[in-house]
């Protein structure tokens, strides 16, 4: 064992020194392939390796925990030499002497993949080696773009070609290589069972999709090939994965978990193609349709993994709603296109939610519902802003409506936390991220752009349902609804939301009263007597309403809040209102206040007696 180990170590070390000294790059590739094959065949004297036992990674992991024996010597030799061969091919590709050598390195990785998938098919201990060559292949694709390699440079040269010349096929060959590697592994996936079968299936579905995503992010193929040709690559992968899903469904019936994985990959590739070719509105509609399609497939065939696609699709739709193309597009796009995109998306998401109800997918249900409400909120806000005039988009209500959209996005993420799962923390982080711009826009609307402080801000619309309601009443209602409905949140968070809703509601009511007395421009000095007393009446009415609400809900906290409001009202009457009265007016006011307080005391005593005699369930 030690002689064989040292022989391979010194041989690979010497080959690397020759390579580093400038010897032929192809020589290292040939040596690596030969050494990997010899290390697998010679120790056991087998033409077809049959290394038994658990896969190397699992054996090493369990051995470290004391639960499994260390892999036997022939397995360690074969796995180590194979990993060294993959590393050698990666070194040659990273050197990138010229395009031909890089292609040779990729071909060597392909040969090693064939060795791991086909030649090692009867060696379960070497099953893990099938992961190494594809990972190196993806690394080469990424490094070529990051380092400006020969293959990437040759592909970019196609940008300046004449229209009659064919584009370079570098990306096509790379995508075909990944798809071919997945196709080679498909029979192993179909033949395997249990966890191994699921692992092979995930590999087959992920490898071609990952290669296309890397090419899209780093190579920008659509600029050279055109959007249509590049989308055709994704559709080819989707077609292959659909065929793979059909084979898995036949092989595994009635268990369709692996078929769901392949279907998930196919749907992802179709979505990828749509992203490449469609406009903003069409893409949003198409993605919503894909979410509905995934829900229908889940309901028809019982594929619970497709609920993951529904949640991912809802997240992508949220990105398109708030970031790209975002809120600016909703304000500037043609009205018909906006209504079609957002209205159609809402309808498709609502249909997806209805379909998912039959399968009881709580996470997907909540995601579809939150996305639908978010689109509805953005559509309503955009229609209001556009209807009242684009010139007012920087007004107190225009800015507040934009903040309201971000607020609803944050509340949607908090609503998604109702579904238990591993995404609780990311959803909380997203809620906080969305809440920051909502808070910023809200502070600007309540501060510098507040009509009470800015004479240039005019209140528009009929009383109550005016721009003050849009700016401060709607956010108050949204926060109040969240505080009342989001029972899964901690009590402190719900109390904070209710307090903020109350503050915004008080601001809206106070500004409405001032507008009723002052007119549409309320940034005027002084307070009229009638306005001052109207504030008192409003405070008293709100306190009484809270008192009755406390009795109806048997809430000690609401009752204390109501009593605090009554006390604040009394203090305002004595310290502010009475100072402007004299003579009989002051006497009559004191008399009216005393009678009111006596009546409230009687009501409070009656409520207390009823509270003590009734049980909570009555």
CSV table of N, CA and C in Angstrom, one decimal, residues 160-315:
chain,number,residue,atom,x,y,z
A,160,UNK,N,-18.1,41.7,-32.9
A,160,UNK,CA,-17.9,42.6,-34.1
A,160,UNK,C,-18.0,41.9,-35.4
A,161,UNK,N,-18.5,40.8,-35.5
A,161,UNK,CA,-18.6,40.1,-36.8
A,161,UNK,C,-19.6,40.7,-37.7
A,162,UNK,N,-19.4,40.4,-39.0
A,162,UNK,CA,-20.4,40.9,-40.0
A,162,UNK,C,-21.7,40.1,-39.9
A,163,UNK,N,-22.8,40.7,-40.2
A,163,UNK,CA,-24.1,40.0,-40.0
A,163,UNK,C,-24.2,38.6,-40.8
A,164,UNK,N,-23.5,38.5,-41.9
A,164,UNK,CA,-23.6,37.3,-42.7
A,164,UNK,C,-22.7,36.2,-42.2
A,165,UNK,N,-21.9,36.5,-41.2
A,165,UNK,CA,-21.0,35.5,-40.6
A,165,UNK,C,-21.7,34.8,-39.5
A,166,UNK,N,-21.5,33.5,-39.3
A,166,UNK,CA,-22.0,32.7,-38.2
A,166,UNK,C,-21.4,33.1,-36.9
A,167,UNK,N,-22.1,33.1,-35.8
A,167,UNK,CA,-21.5,33.4,-34.5
A,167,UNK,C,-20.6,32.2,-34.1
A,168,UNK,N,-19.7,32.5,-33.2
A,168,UNK,CA,-18.8,31.4,-32.6
A,168,UNK,C,-19.7,30.5,-31.8
A,169,UNK,N,-19.3,29.2,-31.8
A,169,UNK,CA,-20.1,28.2,-31.2
A,169,UNK,C,-19.5,27.7,-29.8
A,170,UNK,N,-18.7,28.6,-29.2
A,170,UNK,CA,-18.0,28.2,-28.0
A,170,UNK,C,-19.1,27.9,-26.9
A,171,UNK,N,-20.0,28.8,-26.7
A,171,UNK,CA,-21.0,28.6,-25.7
A,171,UNK,C,-21.9,27.4,-26.0
A,172,UNK,N,-22.2,27.2,-27.2
A,172,UNK,CA,-23.0,26.0,-27.6
A,172,UNK,C,-22.3,24.7,-27.3
A,173,UNK,N,-21.0,24.6,-27.6
A,173,UNK,CA,-20.2,23.4,-27.3
A,173,UNK,C,-20.1,23.2,-25.8
A,174,UNK,N,-19.9,24.3,-25.0
A,174,UNK,CA,-19.8,24.2,-23.5
A,174,UNK,C,-21.1,23.7,-22.9
A,175,UNK,N,-22.2,24.3,-23.4
A,175,UNK,CA,-23.6,23.8,-22.9
A,175,UNK,C,-23.8,22.4,-23.3
A,176,UNK,N,-23.5,22.0,-24.6
A,176,UNK,CA,-23.7,20.7,-25.0
A,176,UNK,C,-22.8,19.7,-24.2
A,177,UNK,N,-21.6,20.1,-23.8
A,177,UNK,CA,-20.8,19.2,-23.0
A,177,UNK,C,-21.4,18.9,-21.7
A,178,UNK,N,-22.0,20.0,-21.0
A,178,UNK,CA,-22.7,19.8,-19.7
A,178,UNK,C,-23.9,18.9,-19.9
A,179,UNK,N,-24.7,19.1,-21.0
A,179,UNK,CA,-25.9,18.3,-21.2
A,179,UNK,C,-25.5,16.9,-21.5
A,180,UNK,N,-24.4,16.7,-22.3
A,180,UNK,CA,-23.9,15.3,-22.6
A,180,UNK,C,-23.5,14.6,-21.3
A,181,UNK,N,-22.8,15.3,-20.4
A,181,UNK,CA,-22.4,14.7,-19.2
A,181,UNK,C,-23.6,14.3,-18.3
A,182,UNK,N,-24.6,15.1,-18.3
A,182,UNK,CA,-25.9,14.8,-17.6
A,182,UNK,C,-26.5,13.6,-18.2
A,183,UNK,N,-26.6,13.5,-19.6
A,183,UNK,CA,-27.2,12.4,-20.3
A,183,UNK,C,-26.4,11.1,-20.0
A,184,UNK,N,-25.1,11.2,-19.9
A,184,UNK,CA,-24.3,10.0,-19.5
A,184,UNK,C,-24.7,9.5,-18.2
A,185,UNK,N,-25.0,10.4,-17.2
A,185,UNK,CA,-25.3,10.0,-15.9
A,185,UNK,C,-26.7,9.6,-15.7
A,186,UNK,N,-27.6,9.9,-16.7
A,186,UNK,CA,-29.0,9.6,-16.5
A,186,UNK,C,-29.3,8.1,-16.3
A,187,UNK,N,-28.7,7.1,-17.1
A,187,UNK,CA,-28.9,5.7,-16.8
A,187,UNK,C,-28.5,5.3,-15.4
A,188,UNK,N,-27.4,5.9,-14.8
A,188,UNK,CA,-27.1,5.6,-13.4
A,188,UNK,C,-28.2,6.0,-12.5
A,189,UNK,N,-28.7,7.2,-12.8
A,189,UNK,CA,-29.8,7.7,-11.9
A,189,UNK,C,-31.0,6.8,-12.0
A,190,UNK,N,-31.4,6.4,-13.2
A,190,UNK,CA,-32.6,5.5,-13.4
A,190,UNK,C,-32.4,4.2,-12.7
A,191,UNK,N,-31.1,3.7,-12.7
A,191,UNK,CA,-30.9,2.4,-12.1
A,191,UNK,C,-30.7,2.4,-10.6
A,192,UNK,N,-30.3,3.5,-10.0
A,192,UNK,CA,-30.0,3.6,-8.6
A,192,UNK,C,-31.3,3.7,-7.8
A,193,UNK,N,-31.2,3.5,-6.5
A,193,UNK,CA,-32.4,3.5,-5.7
A,193,UNK,C,-32.1,4.2,-4.4
A,194,UNK,N,-33.1,4.7,-3.7
A,194,UNK,CA,-32.9,5.3,-2.4
A,194,UNK,C,-32.2,6.6,-2.5
A,195,UNK,N,-31.4,6.9,-1.5
A,195,UNK,CA,-30.7,8.2,-1.4
A,195,UNK,C,-29.7,8.3,-2.6
A,196,UNK,N,-29.1,7.3,-3.0
A,196,UNK,CA,-28.1,7.3,-4.1
A,196,UNK,C,-28.9,7.7,-5.4
A,197,UNK,N,-30.0,7.1,-5.6
A,197,UNK,CA,-30.8,7.5,-6.8
A,197,UNK,C,-31.2,9.0,-6.8
A,198,UNK,N,-31.6,9.5,-5.6
A,198,UNK,CA,-32.0,10.9,-5.5
A,198,UNK,C,-30.7,11.8,-5.8
A,199,UNK,N,-29.6,11.4,-5.3
A,199,UNK,CA,-28.4,12.2,-5.5
A,199,UNK,C,-28.0,12.2,-7.0
A,200,UNK,N,-28.0,11.1,-7.7
A,200,UNK,CA,-27.8,11.0,-9.1
A,200,UNK,C,-28.8,11.9,-9.9
A,201,UNK,N,-30.0,11.9,-9.5
A,201,UNK,CA,-31.1,12.6,-10.1
A,201,UNK,C,-30.8,14.1,-10.0
A,202,UNK,N,-30.4,14.6,-8.8
A,202,UNK,CA,-30.1,16.0,-8.6
A,202,UNK,C,-28.9,16.4,-9.4
A,203,UNK,N,-27.9,15.5,-9.5
A,203,UNK,CA,-26.8,15.9,-10.4
A,203,UNK,C,-27.1,16.0,-11.8
A,204,UNK,N,-28.0,15.1,-12.3
A,204,UNK,CA,-28.4,15.2,-13.7
A,204,UNK,C,-29.2,16.5,-14.0
A,205,UNK,N,-30.0,16.9,-13.1
A,205,UNK,CA,-30.9,18.1,-13.2
A,205,UNK,C,-30.1,19.3,-13.1
A,206,UNK,N,-29.1,19.3,-12.2
A,206,UNK,CA,-28.4,20.6,-11.8
A,206,UNK,C,-27.3,20.9,-12.8
A,207,UNK,N,-26.5,19.9,-13.3
A,207,UNK,CA,-25.3,20.2,-14.1
A,207,UNK,C,-25.6,21.1,-15.3
A,208,UNK,N,-26.5,20.7,-16.2
A,208,UNK,CA,-26.7,21.5,-17.4
A,208,UNK,C,-27.3,22.9,-17.0
A,209,UNK,N,-28.2,22.9,-16.0
A,209,UNK,CA,-28.8,24.2,-15.6
A,209,UNK,C,-27.8,25.1,-15.0
A,210,UNK,N,-26.9,24.6,-14.2
A,210,UNK,CA,-25.8,25.4,-13.6
A,210,UNK,C,-24.9,25.9,-14.7
A,211,UNK,N,-24.6,25.1,-15.7
A,211,UNK,CA,-23.7,25.6,-16.8
A,211,UNK,C,-24.3,26.8,-17.5
A,212,UNK,N,-25.6,26.7,-17.8
A,212,UNK,CA,-26.3,27.8,-18.5
A,212,UNK,C,-26.4,29.0,-17.7
A,213,UNK,N,-26.6,28.9,-16.4
A,213,UNK,CA,-26.7,30.0,-15.5
A,213,UNK,C,-25.3,30.7,-15.4
A,214,UNK,N,-24.2,30.0,-15.3
A,214,UNK,CA,-22.9,30.5,-15.3
A,214,UNK,C,-22.6,31.3,-16.6
A,215,UNK,N,-22.9,30.6,-17.7
A,215,UNK,CA,-22.7,31.3,-19.0
A,215,UNK,C,-23.5,32.6,-19.2
A,216,UNK,N,-24.7,32.6,-18.7
A,216,UNK,CA,-25.6,33.8,-18.8
A,216,UNK,C,-25.0,34.9,-17.9
A,217,UNK,N,-24.5,34.6,-16.7
A,217,UNK,CA,-24.1,35.6,-15.8
A,217,UNK,C,-22.7,36.1,-16.2
A,218,UNK,N,-21.8,35.3,-16.7
A,218,UNK,CA,-20.4,35.7,-16.9
A,218,UNK,C,-20.1,35.9,-18.4
A,219,UNK,N,-20.7,35.2,-19.3
A,219,UNK,CA,-20.4,35.2,-20.7
A,219,UNK,C,-21.3,36.1,-21.5
A,220,UNK,N,-22.5,36.4,-21.0
A,220,UNK,CA,-23.5,37.2,-21.8
A,220,UNK,C,-23.7,36.7,-23.2
A,221,UNK,N,-24.1,35.5,-23.3
A,221,UNK,CA,-24.2,34.9,-24.7
A,221,UNK,C,-25.2,35.6,-25.6
A,222,UNK,N,-26.3,36.1,-25.1
A,222,UNK,CA,-27.3,36.7,-25.9
A,222,UNK,C,-26.8,37.9,-26.7
A,223,UNK,N,-25.7,38.6,-26.2
A,223,UNK,CA,-25.2,39.7,-27.0
A,223,UNK,C,-24.5,39.2,-28.3
A,224,UNK,N,-24.0,38.0,-28.3
A,224,UNK,CA,-23.3,37.4,-29.4
A,224,UNK,C,-24.2,36.5,-30.3
A,225,UNK,N,-25.0,35.7,-29.6
A,225,UNK,CA,-25.8,34.7,-30.4
A,225,UNK,C,-27.2,35.3,-30.7
A,226,UNK,N,-27.6,36.3,-30.0
A,226,UNK,CA,-29.0,36.7,-30.1
A,226,UNK,C,-29.9,36.1,-29.1
A,227,UNK,N,-30.9,36.8,-28.6
A,227,UNK,CA,-31.7,36.2,-27.5
A,227,UNK,C,-32.4,34.9,-27.9
A,228,UNK,N,-32.9,34.9,-29.2
A,228,UNK,CA,-33.6,33.7,-29.6
A,228,UNK,C,-32.7,32.4,-29.6
A,229,UNK,N,-31.5,32.5,-30.2
A,229,UNK,CA,-30.6,31.4,-30.2
A,229,UNK,C,-30.2,30.9,-28.8
A,230,UNK,N,-30.0,31.9,-27.9
A,230,UNK,CA,-29.5,31.6,-26.6
A,230,UNK,C,-30.7,30.9,-25.8
A,231,UNK,N,-31.9,31.4,-26.0
A,231,UNK,CA,-33.0,30.8,-25.3
A,231,UNK,C,-33.3,29.4,-25.8
A,232,UNK,N,-32.9,29.1,-27.1
A,232,UNK,CA,-33.1,27.8,-27.6
A,232,UNK,C,-32.2,26.8,-26.9
A,233,UNK,N,-31.0,27.2,-26.4
A,233,UNK,CA,-30.2,26.3,-25.6
A,233,UNK,C,-30.9,25.9,-24.3
A,234,UNK,N,-31.6,26.9,-23.6
A,234,UNK,CA,-32.3,26.6,-22.4
A,234,UNK,C,-33.5,25.6,-22.7
A,235,UNK,N,-34.1,25.9,-23.8
A,235,UNK,CA,-35.3,25.0,-24.1
A,235,UNK,C,-34.8,23.6,-24.5
A,236,UNK,N,-33.6,23.4,-25.1
A,236,UNK,CA,-33.1,22.1,-25.3
A,236,UNK,C,-32.9,21.4,-24.0
A,237,UNK,N,-32.3,22.0,-23.1
A,237,UNK,CA,-32.1,21.4,-21.8
A,237,UNK,C,-33.4,21.1,-21.1
A,238,UNK,N,-34.4,22.0,-21.2
A,238,UNK,CA,-35.7,21.7,-20.7
A,238,UNK,C,-36.3,20.5,-21.3
A,239,UNK,N,-36.2,20.4,-22.6
A,239,UNK,CA,-36.8,19.2,-23.3
A,239,UNK,C,-36.1,17.9,-22.8
A,240,UNK,N,-34.8,17.9,-22.6
A,240,UNK,CA,-34.1,16.7,-22.2
A,240,UNK,C,-34.5,16.4,-20.7
A,241,UNK,N,-34.6,17.4,-19.9
A,241,UNK,CA,-35.0,17.1,-18.5
A,241,UNK,C,-36.5,16.6,-18.4
A,242,UNK,N,-37.3,17.1,-19.3
A,242,UNK,CA,-38.7,16.6,-19.4
A,242,UNK,C,-38.7,15.1,-19.7
A,243,UNK,N,-37.9,14.8,-20.7
A,243,UNK,CA,-37.9,13.3,-21.1
A,243,UNK,C,-37.3,12.5,-19.9
A,244,UNK,N,-36.3,13.1,-19.2
A,244,UNK,CA,-35.8,12.4,-18.0
A,244,UNK,C,-36.8,12.3,-16.9
A,245,UNK,N,-37.6,13.3,-16.7
A,245,UNK,CA,-38.7,13.2,-15.7
A,245,UNK,C,-39.7,12.2,-16.1
A,246,UNK,N,-40.0,12.1,-17.3
A,246,UNK,CA,-41.0,11.0,-17.8
A,246,UNK,C,-40.5,9.6,-17.5
A,247,UNK,N,-39.2,9.4,-17.8
A,247,UNK,CA,-38.6,8.1,-17.5
A,247,UNK,C,-38.6,7.8,-16.0
A,248,UNK,N,-38.3,8.8,-15.2
A,248,UNK,CA,-38.2,8.6,-13.8
A,248,UNK,C,-39.6,8.3,-13.2
A,249,UNK,N,-40.7,9.0,-13.8
A,249,UNK,CA,-42.0,8.8,-13.3
A,249,UNK,C,-42.4,7.3,-13.6
A,250,UNK,N,-42.0,6.8,-14.7
A,250,UNK,CA,-42.4,5.4,-15.1
A,250,UNK,C,-41.6,4.5,-14.1
A,251,UNK,N,-40.3,4.8,-13.9
A,251,UNK,CA,-39.5,3.9,-13.1
A,251,UNK,C,-39.9,3.8,-11.6
A,252,UNK,N,-40.3,5.0,-11.1
A,252,UNK,CA,-40.5,5.1,-9.6
A,252,UNK,C,-42.0,5.0,-9.2
A,253,UNK,N,-42.9,5.0,-10.2
A,253,UNK,CA,-44.3,5.0,-9.8
A,253,UNK,C,-44.6,4.0,-8.6
A,254,UNK,N,-45.4,4.5,-7.6
A,254,UNK,CA,-46.1,5.8,-7.5
A,254,UNK,C,-45.3,6.9,-6.8
A,255,UNK,N,-44.1,6.6,-6.4
A,255,UNK,CA,-43.2,7.6,-5.7
A,255,UNK,C,-42.6,8.5,-6.8
A,256,UNK,N,-43.0,9.8,-6.8
A,256,UNK,CA,-42.5,10.7,-7.9
A,256,UNK,C,-41.6,11.8,-7.4
A,257,UNK,N,-40.9,11.5,-6.3
A,257,UNK,CA,-40.0,12.5,-5.8
A,257,UNK,C,-38.9,12.9,-6.8
A,258,UNK,N,-38.3,11.8,-7.3
A,258,UNK,CA,-37.2,12.1,-8.3
A,258,UNK,C,-37.8,12.7,-9.6
A,259,UNK,N,-38.9,12.3,-10.0
A,259,UNK,CA,-39.6,13.0,-11.2
A,259,UNK,C,-39.8,14.4,-10.9
A,260,UNK,N,-40.1,14.8,-9.7
A,260,UNK,CA,-40.4,16.2,-9.3
A,260,UNK,C,-39.1,17.0,-9.4
A,261,UNK,N,-38.0,16.4,-9.0
A,261,UNK,CA,-36.7,17.1,-9.2
A,261,UNK,C,-36.4,17.4,-10.6
A,262,UNK,N,-36.6,16.4,-11.5
A,262,UNK,CA,-36.3,16.7,-12.9
A,262,UNK,C,-37.3,17.7,-13.5
A,263,UNK,N,-38.6,17.6,-13.1
A,263,UNK,CA,-39.6,18.6,-13.5
A,263,UNK,C,-39.2,20.0,-13.0
A,264,UNK,N,-38.7,20.1,-11.8
A,264,UNK,CA,-38.3,21.4,-11.3
A,264,UNK,C,-37.2,21.9,-12.1
A,265,UNK,N,-36.2,21.1,-12.6
A,265,UNK,CA,-35.2,21.6,-13.4
A,265,UNK,C,-35.7,22.0,-14.8
A,266,UNK,N,-36.7,21.3,-15.4
A,266,UNK,CA,-37.2,21.6,-16.6
A,266,UNK,C,-38.0,23.0,-16.6
A,267,UNK,N,-38.8,23.2,-15.5
A,267,UNK,CA,-39.5,24.4,-15.3
A,267,UNK,C,-38.5,25.6,-15.2
A,268,UNK,N,-37.4,25.3,-14.5
A,268,UNK,CA,-36.4,26.4,-14.3
A,268,UNK,C,-35.8,26.8,-15.6
A,269,UNK,N,-35.6,25.8,-16.5
A,269,UNK,CA,-35.0,26.2,-17.8
A,269,UNK,C,-36.0,26.9,-18.7
A,270,UNK,N,-37.3,26.5,-18.6
A,270,UNK,CA,-38.3,27.2,-19.4
A,270,UNK,C,-38.3,28.7,-18.9
A,271,UNK,N,-38.3,28.9,-17.6
A,271,UNK,CA,-38.3,30.2,-17.0
A,271,UNK,C,-37.1,31.0,-17.5
A,272,UNK,N,-36.0,30.3,-17.5
A,272,UNK,CA,-34.7,30.9,-17.9
A,272,UNK,C,-34.9,31.4,-19.4
A,273,UNK,N,-35.4,30.6,-20.2
A,273,UNK,CA,-35.6,31.0,-21.6
A,273,UNK,C,-36.6,32.2,-21.7
A,274,UNK,N,-37.6,32.2,-20.9
A,274,UNK,CA,-38.5,33.3,-21.0
A,274,UNK,C,-37.9,34.6,-20.5
A,275,UNK,N,-37.0,34.5,-19.5
A,275,UNK,CA,-36.3,35.7,-19.0
A,275,UNK,C,-35.4,36.3,-20.2
A,276,UNK,N,-34.9,35.4,-21.0
A,276,UNK,CA,-34.0,35.9,-22.1
A,276,UNK,C,-34.7,36.6,-23.1
A,277,UNK,N,-35.9,36.2,-23.5
A,277,UNK,CA,-36.5,36.7,-24.7
A,277,UNK,C,-37.7,37.6,-24.5
A,278,UNK,N,-38.3,37.7,-23.3
A,278,UNK,CA,-39.5,38.4,-23.2
A,278,UNK,C,-39.3,39.8,-22.7
A,279,UNK,N,-40.3,40.7,-22.9
A,279,UNK,CA,-40.2,42.1,-22.4
A,279,UNK,C,-40.6,42.0,-20.9
A,280,UNK,N,-40.6,43.2,-20.3
A,280,UNK,CA,-40.9,43.3,-18.9
A,280,UNK,C,-42.3,42.8,-18.5
A,281,UNK,N,-43.3,43.3,-19.2
A,281,UNK,CA,-44.7,42.8,-18.8
A,281,UNK,C,-44.9,41.4,-19.2
A,282,UNK,N,-44.4,41.0,-20.4
A,282,UNK,CA,-44.6,39.6,-20.8
A,282,UNK,C,-43.9,38.6,-19.9
A,283,UNK,N,-42.7,39.0,-19.5
A,283,UNK,CA,-41.9,38.1,-18.6
A,283,UNK,C,-42.6,37.9,-17.3
A,284,UNK,N,-43.1,39.0,-16.7
A,284,UNK,CA,-43.8,38.9,-15.4
A,284,UNK,C,-45.0,38.0,-15.6
A,285,UNK,N,-45.8,38.1,-16.6
A,285,UNK,CA,-47.0,37.3,-16.8
A,285,UNK,C,-46.5,35.8,-17.0
A,286,UNK,N,-45.4,35.6,-17.8
A,286,UNK,CA,-45.0,34.3,-18.1
A,286,UNK,C,-44.5,33.6,-16.8
A,287,UNK,N,-43.8,34.3,-15.9
A,287,UNK,CA,-43.3,33.7,-14.7
A,287,UNK,C,-44.5,33.3,-13.8
A,288,UNK,N,-45.5,34.2,-13.8
A,288,UNK,CA,-46.7,33.9,-13.0
A,288,UNK,C,-47.4,32.6,-13.6
A,289,UNK,N,-47.4,32.5,-14.9
A,289,UNK,CA,-48.0,31.4,-15.5
A,289,UNK,C,-47.2,30.1,-15.2
A,290,UNK,N,-45.9,30.2,-15.1
A,290,UNK,CA,-45.1,29.1,-14.7
A,290,UNK,C,-45.4,28.6,-13.3
A,291,UNK,N,-45.6,29.6,-12.4
A,291,UNK,CA,-46.0,29.3,-11.0
A,291,UNK,C,-47.3,28.5,-11.0
A,292,UNK,N,-48.3,29.0,-11.8
A,292,UNK,CA,-49.6,28.3,-11.8
A,292,UNK,C,-49.4,26.9,-12.4
A,293,UNK,N,-48.5,26.8,-13.5
A,293,UNK,CA,-48.3,25.5,-14.1
A,293,UNK,C,-47.7,24.5,-13.1
A,294,UNK,N,-46.7,25.0,-12.3
A,294,UNK,CA,-46.1,24.1,-11.3
A,294,UNK,C,-47.1,23.7,-10.3
A,295,UNK,N,-48.0,24.6,-9.9
A,295,UNK,CA,-49.1,24.2,-8.9
A,295,UNK,C,-50.0,23.1,-9.5
A,296,UNK,N,-50.4,23.3,-10.8
A,296,UNK,CA,-51.2,22.3,-11.5
A,296,UNK,C,-50.6,21.0,-11.6
A,297,UNK,N,-49.3,21.0,-11.9
A,297,UNK,CA,-48.5,19.7,-12.0
A,297,UNK,C,-48.5,19.0,-10.6
A,298,UNK,N,-48.3,19.8,-9.6
A,298,UNK,CA,-48.3,19.2,-8.2
A,298,UNK,C,-49.6,18.6,-7.9
A,299,UNK,N,-50.7,19.3,-8.2
A,299,UNK,CA,-52.0,18.8,-7.9
A,299,UNK,C,-52.4,17.5,-8.7
A,300,UNK,N,-51.9,17.5,-10.0
A,300,UNK,CA,-52.3,16.4,-10.9
A,300,UNK,C,-51.5,15.2,-10.6
A,301,UNK,N,-50.2,15.3,-10.3
A,301,UNK,CA,-49.3,14.2,-10.2
A,301,UNK,C,-48.7,14.0,-8.7
A,302,UNK,N,-49.0,14.9,-7.8
A,302,UNK,CA,-48.5,14.7,-6.5
A,302,UNK,C,-47.0,14.9,-6.4
A,303,UNK,N,-46.5,16.1,-6.8
A,303,UNK,CA,-45.1,16.3,-6.7
A,303,UNK,C,-44.8,17.4,-5.7
A,304,UNK,N,-44.7,17.1,-4.5
A,304,UNK,CA,-44.5,18.1,-3.4
A,304,UNK,C,-43.3,19.0,-3.6
A,305,UNK,N,-42.3,18.6,-4.3
A,305,UNK,CA,-41.1,19.4,-4.5
A,305,UNK,C,-41.4,20.6,-5.4
A,306,UNK,N,-42.4,20.5,-6.2
A,306,UNK,CA,-42.8,21.6,-7.0
A,306,UNK,C,-43.3,22.8,-6.2
A,307,UNK,N,-43.7,22.6,-5.0
A,307,UNK,CA,-44.0,23.7,-4.1
A,307,UNK,C,-42.8,24.6,-3.9
A,308,UNK,N,-41.6,24.0,-4.0
A,308,UNK,CA,-40.4,24.8,-3.9
A,308,UNK,C,-40.3,25.8,-5.1
A,309,UNK,N,-40.7,25.3,-6.3
A,309,UNK,CA,-40.7,26.2,-7.4
A,309,UNK,C,-41.7,27.3,-7.3
A,310,UNK,N,-42.8,27.0,-6.7
A,310,UNK,CA,-43.8,28.0,-6.5
A,310,UNK,C,-43.3,29.1,-5.6
A,311,UNK,N,-42.6,28.7,-4.5
A,311,UNK,CA,-42.0,29.7,-3.6
A,311,UNK,C,-40.9,30.5,-4.3
A,312,UNK,N,-40.0,29.8,-5.0
A,312,UNK,CA,-39.0,30.5,-5.7
A,312,UNK,C,-39.6,31.5,-6.8
A,313,UNK,N,-40.6,31.0,-7.5
A,313,UNK,CA,-41.2,31.9,-8.5
A,313,UNK,C,-41.9,33.1,-7.9
A,314,UNK,N,-42.5,32.9,-6.7
A,314,UNK,CA,-43.0,34.1,-6.0
A,314,UNK,C,-41.9,35.1,-5.6
A,315,UNK,N,-40.8,34.5,-5.2
A,315,UNK,CA,-39.6,35.4,-4.8
A,315,UNK,C,-39.1,36.2,-6.1
